[in-house]
């Protein structure tokens, strides 16, 4: 477990916990290589082997990779053929989403033993606001430790957790000591913690965003903090306010048990523009795999499929089609996606981006109302 040393003096760190202000105690729990770990648990012969969940042949895509596979550079969303080239001994297993969903429900039940304020992000991660101490434990850090112990005991799997005073910092902390780790960022420590992190670690800053920042001399949180809001808005538009706050360890979002999810999907920007029908159809199959894996991980059903394209001149195109019933299987989702693309061909220009989105969602596991805000405070 990592607990950062307490700062020697006052720190300009807005959003830090203070008893009088009533700020929150937040835990972010993230299962370690969830799909692959379930496969290794259920088949002991896979223990210690590089495992990928997904497709190995043709247009197959890696949905998850064990830590043994990640050593070789295998990552989720990677084409199966590329993963096999990086790791010839890689063992592929087909996804078993019904099993992952059942394990996720076990884990969620553990969370609810400690707080009603649980905001699931997917089958394998969630935010917990543990400001209310349902069991009288007295420490958010101890609650995180107990949750991780319960998960290991009840499921045979490991989880990493981050404890802090807002969602942004808790998520950064949960990634700090993976796998099977715990990190605590105490009140007053957030700005210093963020300052030394690469901006590529910030949620919402992808590889292309990190490259744009690097070109501006922004590599770490400290570099980002040196820029004023006007400069950030000039370069990053709508994302500027988020970046300004993130560089200071500020996040005002509440943990919401009833957080409405509007859509789930995936998109990819290509190194070279694509134009011919066969290439576009082949690419669509990859996007279907990526999008459906995220839909299954989020455990949602929806009625509307949208195909999103960005042309070589950056003009956006999109087409959508709705189903009278919630889309519950990949085959239906894929068929609608293919119809949407066929209806646009031939395209007026090559494209540089393709994406698929499922919206008009039903979330069968989501509670209808949020738990009321608690009054009691817990020390870290």
Coordinates of C-alpha atoms in Angstrom, one line a residue:
X1 CA 0.0 0.0 0.0
X2 CA 1.2 3.5 -0.8
X3 CA 0.3 6.3 1.6
X4 CA 2.0 9.6 0.5
X5 CA 3.8 11.5 3.2
X6 CA 1.8 14.4 4.6
X7 CA 2.8 17.8 3.3
X8 CA 5.0 19.9 5.6
X9 CA 3.1 23.1 5.0
X10 CA -0.2 24.4 3.5
X11 CA -0.8 23.5 -0.1
X12 CA -3.0 25.3 -2.6
X13 CA -5.1 22.3 -3.2
X14 CA -8.8 23.1 -3.7
X15 CA -11.2 20.4 -3.0
X16 CA -9.2 18.9 -0.1
X17 CA -11.2 17.3 2.7
X18 CA -12.1 19.5 5.6
X19 CA -14.5 18.5 8.4
X20 CA -16.3 21.9 8.3
X21 CA -16.7 21.8 4.5
X22 CA -18.0 18.2 4.5
X23 CA -16.0 17.0 1.5
X24 CA -16.1 13.4 0.5
X25 CA -14.3 10.1 1.0
X26 CA -14.1 8.3 -2.3
X27 CA -12.8 4.9 -3.2
X28 CA -12.2 3.7 -6.8
X29 CA -12.1 -0.1 -7.1
X30 CA -10.7 -1.6 -10.3
X31 CA -10.5 -5.4 -10.8
X32 CA -7.1 -6.6 -12.1
X33 CA -7.3 -7.9 -15.7
X34 CA -10.8 -8.9 -14.9
X35 CA -11.9 -11.1 -17.9
X36 CA -8.5 -12.8 -18.1
X37 CA -8.3 -13.3 -14.4
X38 CA -11.7 -15.0 -14.4
X39 CA -10.5 -17.4 -17.1
X40 CA -7.3 -18.2 -15.1
X41 CA -9.4 -18.8 -12.0
X42 CA -11.8 -21.1 -13.7
X43 CA -9.1 -23.1 -15.6
X44 CA -6.1 -23.6 -13.3
X45 CA -4.0 -24.8 -16.2
X46 CA -3.9 -21.1 -17.4
X47 CA -2.3 -19.9 -14.2
X48 CA 1.0 -18.0 -15.0
X49 CA 0.4 -18.2 -18.7
X50 CA -0.2 -15.2 -21.1
X51 CA -4.0 -15.2 -21.7
X52 CA -6.1 -13.0 -23.9
X53 CA -9.9 -13.0 -24.0
X54 CA -11.1 -12.3 -27.5
X55 CA -10.6 -13.5 -31.0
X56 CA -7.2 -14.8 -32.4
X57 CA -8.1 -15.2 -36.0
X58 CA -9.3 -13.0 -38.8
X59 CA -10.8 -9.7 -37.5
X60 CA -10.6 -10.9 -33.9
X61 CA -9.8 -8.3 -31.2
X62 CA -8.4 -8.6 -27.7
X63 CA -11.0 -7.7 -25.1
X64 CA -8.7 -8.3 -22.2
X65 CA -5.1 -9.5 -21.5
X66 CA -3.6 -11.1 -18.4
X67 CA -0.6 -9.4 -16.8
X68 CA 1.6 -12.2 -18.2
X69 CA 0.5 -11.2 -21.7
X70 CA 0.9 -7.5 -21.0
X71 CA 4.6 -8.0 -20.5
X72 CA 4.8 -8.7 -24.2
X73 CA 2.9 -5.6 -25.1
X74 CA -0.5 -7.3 -25.6
X75 CA -3.3 -4.8 -24.8
X76 CA -7.1 -4.7 -25.0
X77 CA -8.5 -3.4 -28.3
X78 CA -5.5 -4.9 -30.1
X79 CA -6.1 -7.0 -33.2
X80 CA -5.7 -10.7 -32.4
X81 CA -3.2 -11.3 -35.1
X82 CA -1.0 -8.5 -33.8
X83 CA -1.2 -9.9 -30.2
X84 CA -0.2 -13.3 -31.5
X85 CA 2.8 -11.8 -33.3
X86 CA 3.9 -10.1 -30.1
X87 CA 3.4 -13.2 -27.9
X88 CA 3.5 -16.5 -29.9
X89 CA 2.5 -18.5 -26.8
X90 CA -0.5 -16.4 -26.1
X91 CA -3.6 -18.5 -25.1
X92 CA -6.9 -17.1 -26.4
X93 CA -10.2 -17.7 -24.7
X94 CA -13.6 -16.6 -26.1
X95 CA -15.4 -14.1 -23.9
X96 CA -18.0 -15.4 -21.4
X97 CA -19.9 -12.3 -20.6
X98 CA -22.6 -14.1 -18.6
X99 CA -19.9 -15.4 -16.2
X100 CA -18.2 -12.0 -15.9
X101 CA -21.6 -10.4 -15.3
X102 CA -22.3 -12.9 -12.5
X103 CA -19.0 -12.2 -10.8
X104 CA -19.6 -8.5 -11.2
X105 CA -22.9 -8.8 -9.3
X106 CA -21.0 -10.6 -6.5
X107 CA -18.5 -7.8 -6.2
X108 CA -21.3 -5.1 -6.3
X109 CA -23.0 -6.9 -3.4
X110 CA -19.8 -6.5 -1.4
X111 CA -19.7 -2.8 -2.1
X112 CA -23.2 -2.4 -0.9
X113 CA -22.3 -3.9 2.4
X114 CA -20.2 -0.8 3.1
X115 CA -22.1 2.0 1.3
X116 CA -25.3 2.5 -0.7
X117 CA -23.4 5.2 -2.8
X118 CA -21.9 3.0 -5.5
X119 CA -21.4 4.3 -9.1
X120 CA -20.6 1.4 -11.4
X121 CA -18.5 2.4 -14.4
X122 CA -18.4 -1.1 -16.0
X123 CA -18.5 -4.8 -14.9
X124 CA -15.0 -4.4 -13.4
X125 CA -14.8 -0.9 -11.8
X126 CA -16.8 1.4 -9.6
X127 CA -16.6 4.5 -7.5
X128 CA -17.8 4.3 -3.9
X129 CA -18.5 7.2 -1.6
X130 CA -17.9 5.9 1.9
X131 CA -18.5 9.2 3.8
X132 CA -21.3 7.4 5.5
X133 CA -19.8 4.7 7.7
X134 CA -22.5 2.0 7.7
X135 CA -20.4 -0.4 9.7
X136 CA -18.7 2.1 12.1
X137 CA -15.3 1.2 10.8
X138 CA -13.9 4.7 11.1
X139 CA -11.5 4.8 8.2
X140 CA -11.9 5.0 4.4
X141 CA -8.6 3.3 3.9
X142 CA -9.6 0.4 6.2
X143 CA -12.9 0.1 4.3
X144 CA -10.9 -0.3 1.0
X145 CA -8.7 -2.9 2.6
X146 CA -11.7 -4.9 3.8
X147 CA -13.4 -4.7 0.4
X148 CA -10.3 -6.0 -1.3
X149 CA -10.0 -8.9 1.2
X150 CA -13.7 -9.8 0.7
X151 CA -13.3 -9.8 -3.1
X152 CA -10.4 -12.1 -2.9
X153 CA -12.1 -14.4 -0.4
X154 CA -15.5 -14.5 -2.2
X155 CA -14.4 -14.6 -5.8
X156 CA -10.8 -15.7 -5.9
X157 CA -9.8 -12.6 -7.7
X158 CA -7.8 -9.5 -6.9
X159 CA -8.7 -5.8 -7.0
X160 CA -6.8 -2.6 -6.8
X161 CA -8.2 0.4 -5.0
X162 CA -7.5 4.1 -4.7
X163 CA -8.7 6.2 -1.8
X164 CA -8.9 10.0 -1.9
X165 CA -11.3 12.9 -1.5
X166 CA -12.6 13.1 -5.1
X167 CA -13.2 10.8 -8.1
X168 CA -10.4 12.0 -10.3
X169 CA -7.7 11.4 -7.6
X170 CA -9.2 8.1 -6.5
X171 CA -9.1 6.7 -10.0
X172 CA -5.5 7.8 -10.5
X173 CA -4.6 6.2 -7.1
X174 CA -6.2 2.9 -8.0
X175 CA -3.9 2.6 -11.0
X176 CA -0.8 3.5 -9.0
X177 CA 0.0 0.1 -7.5
X178 CA -1.6 -2.4 -9.9
X179 CA -2.1 -5.3 -9.7
X180 CA -3.5 -6.1 -6.3
X181 CA -2.5 -2.7 -4.8
X182 CA -3.8 0.1 -2.7
X183 CA -2.9 3.8 -2.8
X184 CA -4.2 6.6 -0.6
X185 CA -4.0 10.3 -1.6
X186 CA -4.8 12.3 1.6
X187 CA -6.3 15.8 1.8
X188 CA -3.7 18.3 0.9
X189 CA -1.7 15.9 -1.2
X190 CA -3.6 15.9 -4.5
X191 CA -1.9 18.8 -6.3
X192 CA 1.6 17.4 -5.5
X193 CA 0.6 13.9 -6.6
X194 CA -0.8 15.2 -9.9
X195 CA 2.2 17.4 -10.5
X196 CA 4.6 14.6 -11.0
X197 CA 2.3 12.4 -13.1
X198 CA 2.5 12.2 -16.9
X199 CA -0.5 13.9 -18.4
X200 CA -1.1 10.7 -20.4
X201 CA -2.3 9.2 -17.1
X202 CA -5.1 11.7 -16.9
X203 CA -8.5 10.2 -17.7
X204 CA -9.7 11.6 -21.0
X205 CA -6.2 12.4 -22.4
X206 CA -5.6 9.8 -25.0
X207 CA -2.4 9.1 -27.0
X208 CA -3.2 11.8 -29.5
X209 CA -4.0 14.3 -26.8
X210 CA -0.8 13.5 -25.1
X211 CA 1.1 14.1 -28.3
X212 CA -0.5 17.5 -28.8
X213 CA 0.4 18.4 -25.3
X214 CA 4.0 17.2 -25.7
X215 CA 4.3 19.5 -28.8
X216 CA 3.3 22.4 -26.4
X217 CA 5.9 21.3 -23.8
X218 CA 3.3 19.7 -21.6
X219 CA 4.5 16.4 -20.3
X220 CA 3.6 16.3 -16.6
X221 CA 0.8 17.7 -14.4
X222 CA 3.2 20.4 -13.3
X223 CA 3.7 21.5 -16.9
X224 CA 0.0 21.7 -17.3
X225 CA -0.5 23.7 -14.2
X226 CA 1.7 26.4 -15.5
X227 CA -0.7 27.3 -18.2
X228 CA -3.6 29.7 -17.5
X229 CA -7.2 28.9 -18.4
X230 CA -7.2 31.3 -21.4
X231 CA -4.2 29.5 -22.9
X232 CA -5.7 26.1 -22.3
X233 CA -9.0 27.2 -23.9
X234 CA -7.2 28.5 -27.0
X235 CA -5.5 25.1 -27.5
X236 CA -8.0 22.6 -26.1
X237 CA -11.4 24.2 -26.3
X238 CA -14.1 22.5 -24.3
X239 CA -11.6 20.3 -22.5
X240 CA -9.7 23.2 -21.1
X241 CA -11.8 23.6 -17.9
X242 CA -11.4 20.0 -17.0
X243 CA -7.6 20.1 -17.6
X244 CA -7.2 23.2 -15.5
X245 CA -9.0 21.6 -12.6
X246 CA -7.2 18.2 -13.0
X247 CA -3.8 19.9 -12.9
X248 CA -4.7 21.1 -9.4
X249 CA -6.3 17.9 -8.2
X250 CA -9.8 19.3 -8.3
X251 CA -12.9 17.3 -9.2
X252 CA -16.3 18.5 -8.1
X253 CA -18.3 15.5 -9.4
X254 CA -20.3 13.6 -6.9
X255 CA -20.5 9.8 -6.8
X256 CA -23.9 9.1 -8.2
X257 CA -25.6 5.8 -7.7
X258 CA -28.2 6.8 -10.3
X259 CA -25.7 8.2 -12.8
X260 CA -27.6 8.1 -16.2
X261 CA -25.5 6.6 -19.0
X262 CA -26.5 8.1 -22.3
X263 CA -24.5 5.9 -24.7
X264 CA -21.7 3.4 -25.1
X265 CA -19.5 2.8 -28.1
X266 CA -16.1 2.8 -29.6
X267 CA -14.3 4.7 -32.4
X268 CA -10.9 4.6 -34.0
X269 CA -8.8 7.2 -35.9
X270 CA -6.7 5.7 -38.7
X271 CA -3.1 6.3 -39.6
X272 CA -4.1 6.6 -43.2
X273 CA -7.5 7.5 -44.8
X274 CA -9.7 4.7 -45.9
X275 CA -11.9 4.8 -48.9
X276 CA -12.8 1.5 -50.7
X277 CA -15.9 -0.4 -49.8
X278 CA -14.1 -3.7 -48.9
X279 CA -11.7 -1.9 -46.6
X280 CA -14.4 0.1 -44.9
X281 CA -16.5 -3.1 -44.4
X282 CA -13.5 -4.9 -42.9
X283 CA -12.8 -2.0 -40.6
X284 CA -16.4 -1.9 -39.5
X285 CA -16.1 -5.5 -38.2
X286 CA -13.3 -4.4 -36.0
X287 CA -15.3 -1.4 -34.7
X288 CA -18.2 -3.7 -34.1
X289 CA -16.0 -6.0 -31.9
X290 CA -14.6 -3.1 -29.9
X291 CA -18.0 -1.4 -29.4
X292 CA -19.8 -4.6 -28.4
X293 CA -17.1 -5.5 -25.9
X294 CA -17.6 -2.2 -24.2
X295 CA -21.4 -2.6 -24.3
X296 CA -21.1 -6.0 -22.7
X297 CA -18.7 -4.7 -20.1
X298 CA -21.1 -1.9 -19.2
X299 CA -24.0 -4.4 -19.0
X300 CA -26.4 -2.3 -20.9
X301 CA -29.0 -2.7 -23.7
X302 CA -30.1 0.0 -26.1
X303 CA -32.4 0.7 -29.0
X304 CA -30.4 3.0 -31.3
X305 CA -27.2 2.3 -33.2
X306 CA -25.3 5.3 -34.7
X307 CA -22.5 5.0 -37.2
X308 CA -20.1 8.0 -37.0
X309 CA -17.6 8.9 -39.7
X310 CA -15.1 11.7 -40.0
X311 CA -14.1 12.5 -43.6
X312 CA -10.6 13.4 -44.7
X313 CA -11.5 17.1 -44.6
X314 CA -12.7 16.7 -41.0
X315 CA -16.4 17.0 -41.9
X316 CA -18.5 14.6 -39.7
X317 CA -21.2 12.3 -41.0
X318 CA -23.5 10.1 -39.0
X319 CA -26.5 7.8 -39.6
X320 CA -28.6 6.1 -36.9
X321 CA -31.2 3.3 -36.9
X322 CA -33.4 2.3 -34.0
X323 CA -34.8 -1.0 -33.0
X324 CA -38.3 -1.4 -31.5
X325 CA -36.9 -3.7 -28.7
X326 CA -33.6 -3.3 -26.8
X327 CA -30.6 -4.8 -28.7
X328 CA -29.5 -7.7 -26.6
X329 CA -27.0 -9.5 -28.8
X330 CA -24.0 -8.8 -30.9
X331 CA -25.6 -10.2 -34.1
X332 CA -28.4 -7.7 -34.1
X333 CA -26.0 -4.8 -33.3
X334 CA -23.7 -5.9 -36.1
X335 CA -26.5 -6.2 -38.6
X336 CA -27.7 -2.7 -38.0
X337 CA -24.2 -1.3 -38.2
X338 CA -23.6 -3.0 -41.5
X339 CA -26.9 -1.6 -42.9
X340 CA -25.9 1.9 -41.9
X341 CA -22.5 1.7 -43.6
X342 CA -24.0 0.1 -46.8
X343 CA -26.5 3.0 -46.9
X344 CA -23.7 5.5 -47.1
X345 CA -21.5 3.8 -49.7
X346 CA -19.9 5.1 -51.8
X347 CA -18.6 7.8 -49.7
X348 CA -17.9 11.3 -51.1
X349 CA -14.4 11.3 -49.5
X350 CA -12.1 8.9 -47.7
X351 CA -12.5 8.7 -44.0
X352 CA -10.1 9.2 -41.1
X353 CA -12.3 8.0 -38.3
X354 CA -15.1 5.5 -37.8
X355 CA -17.2 4.8 -34.7
X356 CA -20.3 3.0 -33.5
X357 CA -22.5 4.1 -30.6
X358 CA -25.4 2.4 -28.8
X359 CA -27.8 4.8 -27.2
X360 CA -31.4 5.0 -25.9
X361 CA -30.1 2.7 -23.2
X362 CA -31.8 0.5 -20.6
X363 CA -29.6 -0.4 -17.7
X364 CA -31.2 -3.4 -15.9
X365 CA -28.8 -3.3 -12.9
X366 CA -29.0 0.5 -12.2
X367 CA -31.0 1.7 -9.2
X368 CA -33.8 4.2 -9.9
X369 CA -32.8 6.7 -7.2
X370 CA -29.7 7.9 -5.5
X371 CA -29.1 7.3 -1.9
X372 CA -29.4 10.6 0.2
X373 CA -26.3 12.4 1.1
X374 CA -24.8 11.4 4.5
X375 CA -23.7 13.7 7.3
X376 CA -21.0 11.7 9.1
X377 CA -17.3 12.1 8.2
X378 CA -14.6 9.5 8.2
X379 CA -10.9 10.0 8.7
X380 CA -8.6 8.5 6.1

